[in-house]
């Protein structure tokens, strides 16, 4: 389903997560990007290390909104196993992600 990701920044972030590419992941984000998990703001660097990189996170995209900035995906990592999640992205005019929100779908 990742071939249906029409927003280049969102596609790059999903690809980076699935490849375990920390540098590529952070390259998709603005310098002061923010995020929330299940409605609670988190410190993005700490969250990404714990939930993605040190726990082998992976996104299997199931559904993509018409604008390409909201996804439903099965998210799997070594800590929590698999769960259905929703991801919403705010993308700046320069094509980088300034905020994302994720949580159980």
mmCIF file of N, CA and C in Angstrom:
data_model
loop_
_atom_site.group_PDB
_atom_site.id
_atom_site.type_symbol
_atom_site.label_atom_id
_atom_site.label_comp_id
_atom_site.label_asym_id
_atom_site.label_seq_id
_atom_site.Cartn_x
_atom_site.Cartn_y
_atom_site.Cartn_z
ATOM 1 N N UNK A 1 0.819 -1.207 0.000
ATOM 2 C CA UNK A 1 0.000 0.000 0.000
ATOM 3 C C UNK A 1 0.857 1.262 0.000
ATOM 4 N N UNK A 2 2.137 1.160 0.342
ATOM 5 C CA UNK A 2 2.962 2.369 0.396
ATOM 6 C C UNK A 2 3.093 3.028 -0.971
ATOM 7 N N UNK A 3 2.826 2.300 -2.061
ATOM 8 C CA UNK A 3 2.865 2.922 -3.379
ATOM 9 C C UNK A 3 1.706 3.895 -3.572
ATOM 10 N N UNK A 4 0.709 3.863 -2.686
ATOM 11 C CA UNK A 4 -0.423 4.780 -2.761
ATOM 12 C C UNK A 4 -0.229 6.028 -1.896
ATOM 13 N N UNK A 5 0.921 6.164 -1.292
ATOM 14 C CA UNK A 5 1.213 7.359 -0.495
ATOM 15 C C UNK A 5 1.541 8.488 -1.461
ATOM 16 N N UNK A 6 0.638 9.471 -1.550
ATOM 17 C CA UNK A 6 0.786 10.521 -2.554
ATOM 18 C C UNK A 6 1.542 11.741 -2.045
ATOM 19 N N UNK A 7 1.654 11.891 -0.734
ATOM 20 C CA UNK A 7 2.424 13.018 -0.207
ATOM 21 C C UNK A 7 3.871 12.553 -0.045
ATOM 22 N N UNK A 8 4.818 13.210 -0.730
ATOM 23 C CA UNK A 8 6.210 12.751 -0.691
ATOM 24 C C UNK A 8 6.822 12.725 0.712
ATOM 25 N N UNK A 9 6.481 13.692 1.548
ATOM 26 C CA UNK A 9 7.044 13.713 2.907
ATOM 27 C C UNK A 9 6.533 12.543 3.728
ATOM 28 N N UNK A 10 5.246 12.251 3.620
ATOM 29 C CA UNK A 10 4.657 11.130 4.348
ATOM 30 C C UNK A 10 5.242 9.819 3.837
ATOM 31 N N UNK A 11 5.366 9.685 2.528
ATOM 32 C CA UNK A 11 5.954 8.473 1.949
ATOM 33 C C UNK A 11 7.385 8.282 2.439
ATOM 34 N N UNK A 12 8.150 9.369 2.489
ATOM 35 C CA UNK A 12 9.542 9.275 2.948
ATOM 36 C C UNK A 12 9.612 8.868 4.415
ATOM 37 N N UNK A 13 8.705 9.390 5.240
ATOM 38 C CA UNK A 13 8.691 9.019 6.652
ATOM 39 C C UNK A 13 8.349 7.539 6.812
ATOM 40 N N UNK A 14 7.336 7.059 6.125
ATOM 41 C CA UNK A 14 6.961 5.642 6.213
ATOM 42 C C UNK A 14 8.117 4.766 5.744
ATOM 43 N N UNK A 15 8.745 5.138 4.635
ATOM 44 C CA UNK A 15 9.890 4.370 4.145
ATOM 45 C C UNK A 15 11.024 4.344 5.168
ATOM 46 N N UNK A 16 11.279 5.486 5.803
ATOM 47 C CA UNK A 16 12.351 5.559 6.806
ATOM 48 C C UNK A 16 12.044 4.679 8.011
ATOM 49 N N UNK A 17 10.794 4.714 8.473
ATOM 50 C CA UNK A 17 10.400 3.855 9.602
ATOM 51 C C UNK A 17 10.636 2.399 9.234
ATOM 52 N N UNK A 18 10.144 1.997 8.071
ATOM 53 C CA UNK A 18 10.230 0.593 7.673
ATOM 54 C C UNK A 18 11.656 0.122 7.413
ATOM 55 N N UNK A 19 12.537 1.045 7.078
ATOM 56 C CA UNK A 19 13.938 0.707 6.849
ATOM 57 C C UNK A 19 14.779 0.842 8.115
ATOM 58 N N UNK A 20 14.180 1.360 9.191
ATOM 59 C CA UNK A 20 14.956 1.612 10.402
ATOM 60 C C UNK A 20 15.955 2.739 10.214
ATOM 61 N N UNK A 21 15.637 3.645 9.306
ATOM 62 C CA UNK A 21 16.550 4.730 8.943
ATOM 63 C C UNK A 21 16.344 5.974 9.782
ATOM 64 N N UNK A 22 17.092 6.068 10.857
ATOM 65 C CA UNK A 22 16.954 7.197 11.781
ATOM 66 C C UNK A 22 17.251 8.534 11.106
ATOM 67 N N UNK A 23 18.357 8.611 10.369
ATOM 68 C CA UNK A 23 18.701 9.868 9.691
ATOM 69 C C UNK A 23 17.638 10.251 8.677
ATOM 70 N N UNK A 24 17.167 9.284 7.903
ATOM 71 C CA UNK A 24 16.137 9.548 6.897
ATOM 72 C C UNK A 24 14.831 9.987 7.559
ATOM 73 N N UNK A 25 14.492 9.368 8.684
ATOM 74 C CA UNK A 25 13.287 9.736 9.425
ATOM 75 C C UNK A 25 13.353 11.198 9.847
ATOM 76 N N UNK A 26 14.439 11.587 10.509
ATOM 77 C CA UNK A 26 14.543 12.957 10.992
ATOM 78 C C UNK A 26 14.695 13.965 9.853
ATOM 79 N N UNK A 27 15.188 13.528 8.700
ATOM 80 C CA UNK A 27 15.299 14.423 7.537
ATOM 81 C C UNK A 27 13.919 14.796 6.994
ATOM 82 N N UNK A 28 12.905 14.008 7.263
ATOM 83 C CA UNK A 28 11.550 14.336 6.795
ATOM 84 C C UNK A 28 10.883 15.396 7.661
ATOM 85 N N UNK A 29 11.464 15.684 8.818
ATOM 86 C CA UNK A 29 10.844 16.562 9.814
ATOM 87 C C UNK A 29 11.462 17.951 9.836
ATOM 88 N N UNK A 30 10.659 18.935 10.206
ATOM 89 C CA UNK A 30 11.200 20.271 10.445
ATOM 90 C C UNK A 30 12.059 20.235 11.711
ATOM 91 N N UNK A 31 12.843 21.270 11.912
ATOM 92 C CA UNK A 31 13.747 21.315 13.066
ATOM 93 C C UNK A 31 13.017 21.259 14.403
ATOM 94 N N UNK A 32 11.832 21.808 14.459
ATOM 95 C CA UNK A 32 11.091 21.853 15.718
ATOM 96 C C UNK A 32 9.779 21.069 15.629
ATOM 97 N N UNK A 33 9.819 19.961 14.910
ATOM 98 C CA UNK A 33 8.627 19.134 14.739
ATOM 99 C C UNK A 33 8.129 18.622 16.089
ATOM 100 N N UNK A 34 6.825 18.425 16.169
ATOM 101 C CA UNK A 34 6.195 17.916 17.386
ATOM 102 C C UNK A 34 5.337 16.710 17.026
ATOM 103 N N UNK A 35 4.930 15.981 18.063
ATOM 104 C CA UNK A 35 4.081 14.823 17.826
ATOM 105 C C UNK A 35 3.286 14.502 19.065
ATOM 106 N N UNK A 36 2.221 13.710 18.855
ATOM 107 C CA UNK A 36 1.464 13.192 19.990
ATOM 108 C C UNK A 36 1.169 11.718 19.738
ATOM 109 N N UNK A 37 1.015 10.997 20.830
ATOM 110 C CA UNK A 37 0.700 9.577 20.797
ATOM 111 C C UNK A 37 -0.520 9.363 21.686
ATOM 112 N N UNK A 38 -1.593 8.855 21.110
ATOM 113 C CA UNK A 38 -2.860 8.666 21.830
ATOM 114 C C UNK A 38 -3.305 9.935 22.547
ATOM 115 N N UNK A 39 -3.125 11.090 21.878
ATOM 116 C CA UNK A 39 -3.613 12.356 22.396
ATOM 117 C C UNK A 39 -2.709 13.070 23.379
ATOM 118 N N UNK A 40 -1.557 12.491 23.674
ATOM 119 C CA UNK A 40 -0.621 13.111 24.609
ATOM 120 C C UNK A 40 0.644 13.522 23.866
ATOM 121 N N UNK A 41 1.011 14.807 23.964
ATOM 122 C CA UNK A 41 2.247 15.257 23.332
ATOM 123 C C UNK A 41 3.433 14.539 23.969
ATOM 124 N N UNK A 42 4.379 14.147 23.121
ATOM 125 C CA UNK A 42 5.590 13.444 23.555
ATOM 126 C C UNK A 42 6.806 14.177 23.015
ATOM 127 N N UNK A 43 7.945 13.943 23.646
ATOM 128 C CA UNK A 43 9.211 14.457 23.127
ATOM 129 C C UNK A 43 9.576 13.554 21.956
ATOM 130 N N UNK A 44 9.607 14.129 20.759
ATOM 131 C CA UNK A 44 9.700 13.345 19.541
ATOM 132 C C UNK A 44 10.935 12.453 19.478
ATOM 133 N N UNK A 45 12.099 12.959 19.810
ATOM 134 C CA UNK A 45 13.327 12.162 19.722
ATOM 135 C C UNK A 45 13.305 10.945 20.627
ATOM 136 N N UNK A 46 12.873 11.142 21.855
ATOM 137 C CA UNK A 46 12.789 10.041 22.814
ATOM 138 C C UNK A 46 11.747 9.027 22.371
ATOM 139 N N UNK A 47 10.598 9.520 21.942
ATOM 140 C CA UNK A 47 9.528 8.629 21.495
ATOM 141 C C UNK A 47 9.981 7.797 20.298
ATOM 142 N N UNK A 48 10.589 8.448 19.302
ATOM 143 C CA UNK A 48 11.019 7.738 18.092
ATOM 144 C C UNK A 48 12.054 6.666 18.415
ATOM 145 N N UNK A 49 12.976 6.974 19.282
ATOM 146 C CA UNK A 49 13.983 5.973 19.654
ATOM 147 C C UNK A 49 13.327 4.763 20.309
ATOM 148 N N UNK A 50 12.417 5.003 21.227
ATOM 149 C CA UNK A 50 11.766 3.917 21.970
ATOM 150 C C UNK A 50 10.766 3.144 21.109
ATOM 151 N N UNK A 51 9.918 3.859 20.376
ATOM 152 C CA UNK A 51 8.810 3.223 19.666
ATOM 153 C C UNK A 51 9.149 2.755 18.252
ATOM 154 N N UNK A 52 10.216 3.317 17.674
ATOM 155 C CA UNK A 52 10.576 2.937 16.304
ATOM 156 C C UNK A 52 11.935 2.236 16.256
ATOM 157 N N UNK A 53 12.987 2.953 16.599
ATOM 158 C CA UNK A 53 14.326 2.479 16.265
ATOM 159 C C UNK A 53 14.872 1.379 17.171
ATOM 160 N N UNK A 54 14.699 1.476 18.467
ATOM 161 C CA UNK A 54 15.235 0.423 19.337
ATOM 162 C C UNK A 54 14.293 -0.768 19.453
ATOM 163 N N UNK A 55 13.091 -0.646 18.890
ATOM 164 C CA UNK A 55 12.118 -1.738 18.977
ATOM 165 C C UNK A 55 11.681 -2.243 17.595
ATOM 166 N N UNK A 56 12.449 -1.913 16.565
ATOM 167 C CA UNK A 56 12.196 -2.408 15.200
ATOM 168 C C UNK A 56 10.779 -2.116 14.720
ATOM 169 N N UNK A 57 10.375 -0.855 14.797
ATOM 170 C CA UNK A 57 9.039 -0.457 14.365
ATOM 171 C C UNK A 57 8.830 -0.621 12.874
ATOM 172 N N UNK A 58 7.584 -0.909 12.511
ATOM 173 C CA UNK A 58 7.222 -1.088 11.102
ATOM 174 C C UNK A 58 5.779 -0.674 10.897
ATOM 175 N N UNK A 59 5.521 0.026 9.784
ATOM 176 C CA UNK A 59 4.172 0.454 9.421
ATOM 177 C C UNK A 59 3.726 -0.286 8.163
ATOM 178 N N UNK A 60 2.605 -0.985 8.254
ATOM 179 C CA UNK A 60 1.978 -1.584 7.079
ATOM 180 C C UNK A 60 0.713 -0.782 6.804
ATOM 181 N N UNK A 61 0.794 0.104 5.825
ATOM 182 C CA UNK A 61 -0.283 1.035 5.529
ATOM 183 C C UNK A 61 -1.469 0.286 4.931
ATOM 184 N N UNK A 62 -2.639 0.555 5.493
ATOM 185 C CA UNK A 62 -3.881 -0.071 5.033
ATOM 186 C C UNK A 62 -4.745 0.885 4.225
ATOM 187 N N UNK A 63 -4.747 2.150 4.636
ATOM 188 C CA UNK A 63 -5.669 3.129 4.074
ATOM 189 C C UNK A 63 -4.989 4.487 4.035
ATOM 190 N N UNK A 64 -5.260 5.260 2.992
ATOM 191 C CA UNK A 64 -4.672 6.589 2.847
ATOM 192 C C UNK A 64 -5.788 7.567 2.491
ATOM 193 N N UNK A 65 -5.812 8.735 3.153
ATOM 194 C CA UNK A 65 -6.810 9.757 2.836
ATOM 195 C C UNK A 65 -6.542 10.340 1.455
ATOM 196 N N UNK A 66 -7.521 11.049 0.929
ATOM 197 C CA UNK A 66 -7.408 11.635 -0.409
ATOM 198 C C UNK A 66 -6.231 12.600 -0.519
ATOM 199 N N UNK A 67 -5.921 13.338 0.566
ATOM 200 C CA UNK A 67 -4.796 14.279 0.515
ATOM 201 C C UNK A 67 -3.463 13.622 0.865
ATOM 202 N N UNK A 68 -3.489 12.343 1.246
ATOM 203 C CA UNK A 68 -2.261 11.615 1.546
ATOM 204 C C UNK A 68 -1.658 11.899 2.896
ATOM 205 N N UNK A 69 -2.368 12.635 3.745
ATOM 206 C CA UNK A 69 -1.781 13.046 5.020
ATOM 207 C C UNK A 69 -2.400 12.382 6.241
ATOM 208 N N UNK A 70 -3.318 11.466 6.027
ATOM 209 C CA UNK A 70 -3.871 10.666 7.118
ATOM 210 C C UNK A 70 -3.833 9.207 6.687
ATOM 211 N N UNK A 71 -3.284 8.372 7.545
ATOM 212 C CA UNK A 71 -3.119 6.952 7.242
ATOM 213 C C UNK A 71 -3.737 6.098 8.332
ATOM 214 N N UNK A 72 -4.194 4.941 7.943
ATOM 215 C CA UNK A 72 -4.479 3.876 8.886
ATOM 216 C C UNK A 72 -3.449 2.800 8.574
ATOM 217 N N UNK A 73 -2.794 2.291 9.601
ATOM 218 C CA UNK A 73 -1.731 1.307 9.389
ATOM 219 C C UNK A 73 -1.704 0.316 10.537
ATOM 220 N N UNK A 74 -1.246 -0.878 10.239
ATOM 221 C CA UNK A 74 -0.903 -1.803 11.301
ATOM 222 C C UNK A 74 0.523 -1.463 11.682
ATOM 223 N N UNK A 75 0.714 -1.036 12.921
ATOM 224 C CA UNK A 75 2.042 -0.682 13.410
ATOM 225 C C UNK A 75 2.525 -1.816 14.300
ATOM 226 N N UNK A 76 3.734 -2.285 14.034
ATOM 227 C CA UNK A 76 4.300 -3.396 14.784
ATOM 228 C C UNK A 76 5.663 -2.998 15.312
ATOM 229 N N UNK A 77 5.910 -3.300 16.578
ATOM 230 C CA UNK A 77 7.265 -3.186 17.112
ATOM 231 C C UNK A 77 7.481 -4.290 18.149
ATOM 232 N N UNK A 78 8.719 -4.450 18.556
ATOM 233 C CA UNK A 78 9.074 -5.547 19.465
ATOM 234 C C UNK A 78 8.527 -5.347 20.870
ATOM 235 N N UNK A 79 8.147 -4.139 21.227
ATOM 236 C CA UNK A 79 7.631 -3.857 22.566
ATOM 237 C C UNK A 79 6.147 -4.168 22.679
ATOM 238 N N UNK A 80 5.357 -3.681 21.732
ATOM 239 C CA UNK A 80 3.902 -3.756 21.832
ATOM 240 C C UNK A 80 3.257 -4.779 20.909
ATOM 241 N N UNK A 81 4.011 -5.348 20.001
ATOM 242 C CA UNK A 81 3.414 -6.245 19.010
ATOM 243 C C UNK A 81 2.736 -5.425 17.931
ATOM 244 N N UNK A 82 1.613 -5.914 17.404
ATOM 245 C CA UNK A 82 0.915 -5.240 16.309
ATOM 246 C C UNK A 82 -0.369 -4.591 16.802
ATOM 247 N N UNK A 83 -0.655 -3.415 16.272
ATOM 248 C CA UNK A 83 -1.917 -2.736 16.573
ATOM 249 C C UNK A 83 -2.308 -1.861 15.388
ATOM 250 N N UNK A 84 -3.583 -1.682 15.242
ATOM 251 C CA UNK A 84 -4.098 -0.808 14.183
ATOM 252 C C UNK A 84 -3.988 0.630 14.679
ATOM 253 N N UNK A 85 -3.364 1.486 13.876
ATOM 254 C CA UNK A 85 -3.105 2.862 14.276
ATOM 255 C C UNK A 85 -3.550 3.839 13.203
ATOM 256 N N UNK A 86 -3.750 5.063 13.651
ATOM 257 C CA UNK A 86 -4.071 6.166 12.737
ATOM 258 C C UNK A 86 -2.944 7.184 12.868
ATOM 259 N N UNK A 87 -2.525 7.734 11.749
ATOM 260 C CA UNK A 87 -1.457 8.724 11.699
ATOM 261 C C UNK A 87 -1.958 9.923 10.906
ATOM 262 N N UNK A 88 -1.787 11.126 11.444
ATOM 263 C CA UNK A 88 -2.152 12.349 10.754
ATOM 264 C C UNK A 88 -0.918 13.254 10.726
ATOM 265 N N UNK A 89 -0.616 13.795 9.562
ATOM 266 C CA UNK A 89 0.603 14.581 9.365
ATOM 267 C C UNK A 89 0.278 16.007 8.946
ATOM 268 N N UNK A 90 1.033 16.960 9.483
ATOM 269 C CA UNK A 90 0.998 18.345 9.033
ATOM 270 C C UNK A 90 2.287 18.569 8.261
ATOM 271 N N UNK A 91 2.154 18.969 7.002
ATOM 272 C CA UNK A 91 3.312 19.140 6.131
ATOM 273 C C UNK A 91 3.425 20.615 5.760
ATOM 274 N N UNK A 92 4.616 21.158 5.883
ATOM 275 C CA UNK A 92 4.862 22.568 5.577
ATOM 276 C C UNK A 92 4.975 22.785 4.069
ATOM 277 N N UNK A 93 4.990 24.041 3.670
ATOM 278 C CA UNK A 93 5.106 24.379 2.248
ATOM 279 C C UNK A 93 6.403 23.880 1.637
ATOM 280 N N UNK A 94 7.451 23.743 2.459
ATOM 281 C CA UNK A 94 8.727 23.251 1.919
ATOM 282 C C UNK A 94 8.795 21.727 1.884
ATOM 283 N N UNK A 95 7.677 21.063 2.197
ATOM 284 C CA UNK A 95 7.610 19.620 2.054
ATOM 285 C C UNK A 95 8.183 18.812 3.192
ATOM 286 N N UNK A 96 8.202 19.392 4.390
ATOM 287 C CA UNK A 96 8.669 18.653 5.560
ATOM 288 C C UNK A 96 7.535 18.570 6.581
ATOM 289 N N UNK A 97 7.602 17.578 7.420
ATOM 290 C CA UNK A 97 6.553 17.339 8.411
ATOM 291 C C UNK A 97 6.855 18.155 9.666
ATOM 292 N N UNK A 98 5.885 18.980 10.063
ATOM 293 C CA UNK A 98 6.066 19.806 11.253
ATOM 294 C C UNK A 98 5.382 19.184 12.479
ATOM 295 N N UNK A 99 4.437 18.274 12.234
ATOM 296 C CA UNK A 99 3.751 17.604 13.348
ATOM 297 C C UNK A 99 3.121 16.329 12.820
ATOM 298 N N UNK A 100 3.118 15.309 13.687
ATOM 299 C CA UNK A 100 2.290 14.145 13.402
ATOM 300 C C UNK A 100 1.633 13.680 14.681
ATOM 301 N N UNK A 101 0.473 13.112 14.493
ATOM 302 C CA UNK A 101 -0.310 12.570 15.608
ATOM 303 C C UNK A 101 -0.599 11.124 15.286
ATOM 304 N N UNK A 102 -0.382 10.259 16.258
ATOM 305 C CA UNK A 102 -0.651 8.849 16.064
ATOM 306 C C UNK A 102 -1.401 8.309 17.281
ATOM 307 N N UNK A 103 -2.013 7.191 17.096
ATOM 308 C CA UNK A 103 -2.733 6.552 18.182
ATOM 309 C C UNK A 103 -3.481 5.353 17.651
ATOM 310 N N UNK A 104 -4.065 4.609 18.557
ATOM 311 C CA UNK A 104 -4.808 3.431 18.150
ATOM 312 C C UNK A 104 -6.041 3.836 17.352
ATOM 313 N N UNK A 105 -6.300 3.073 16.305
ATOM 314 C CA UNK A 105 -7.443 3.367 15.426
ATOM 315 C C UNK A 105 -8.661 2.568 15.845
#
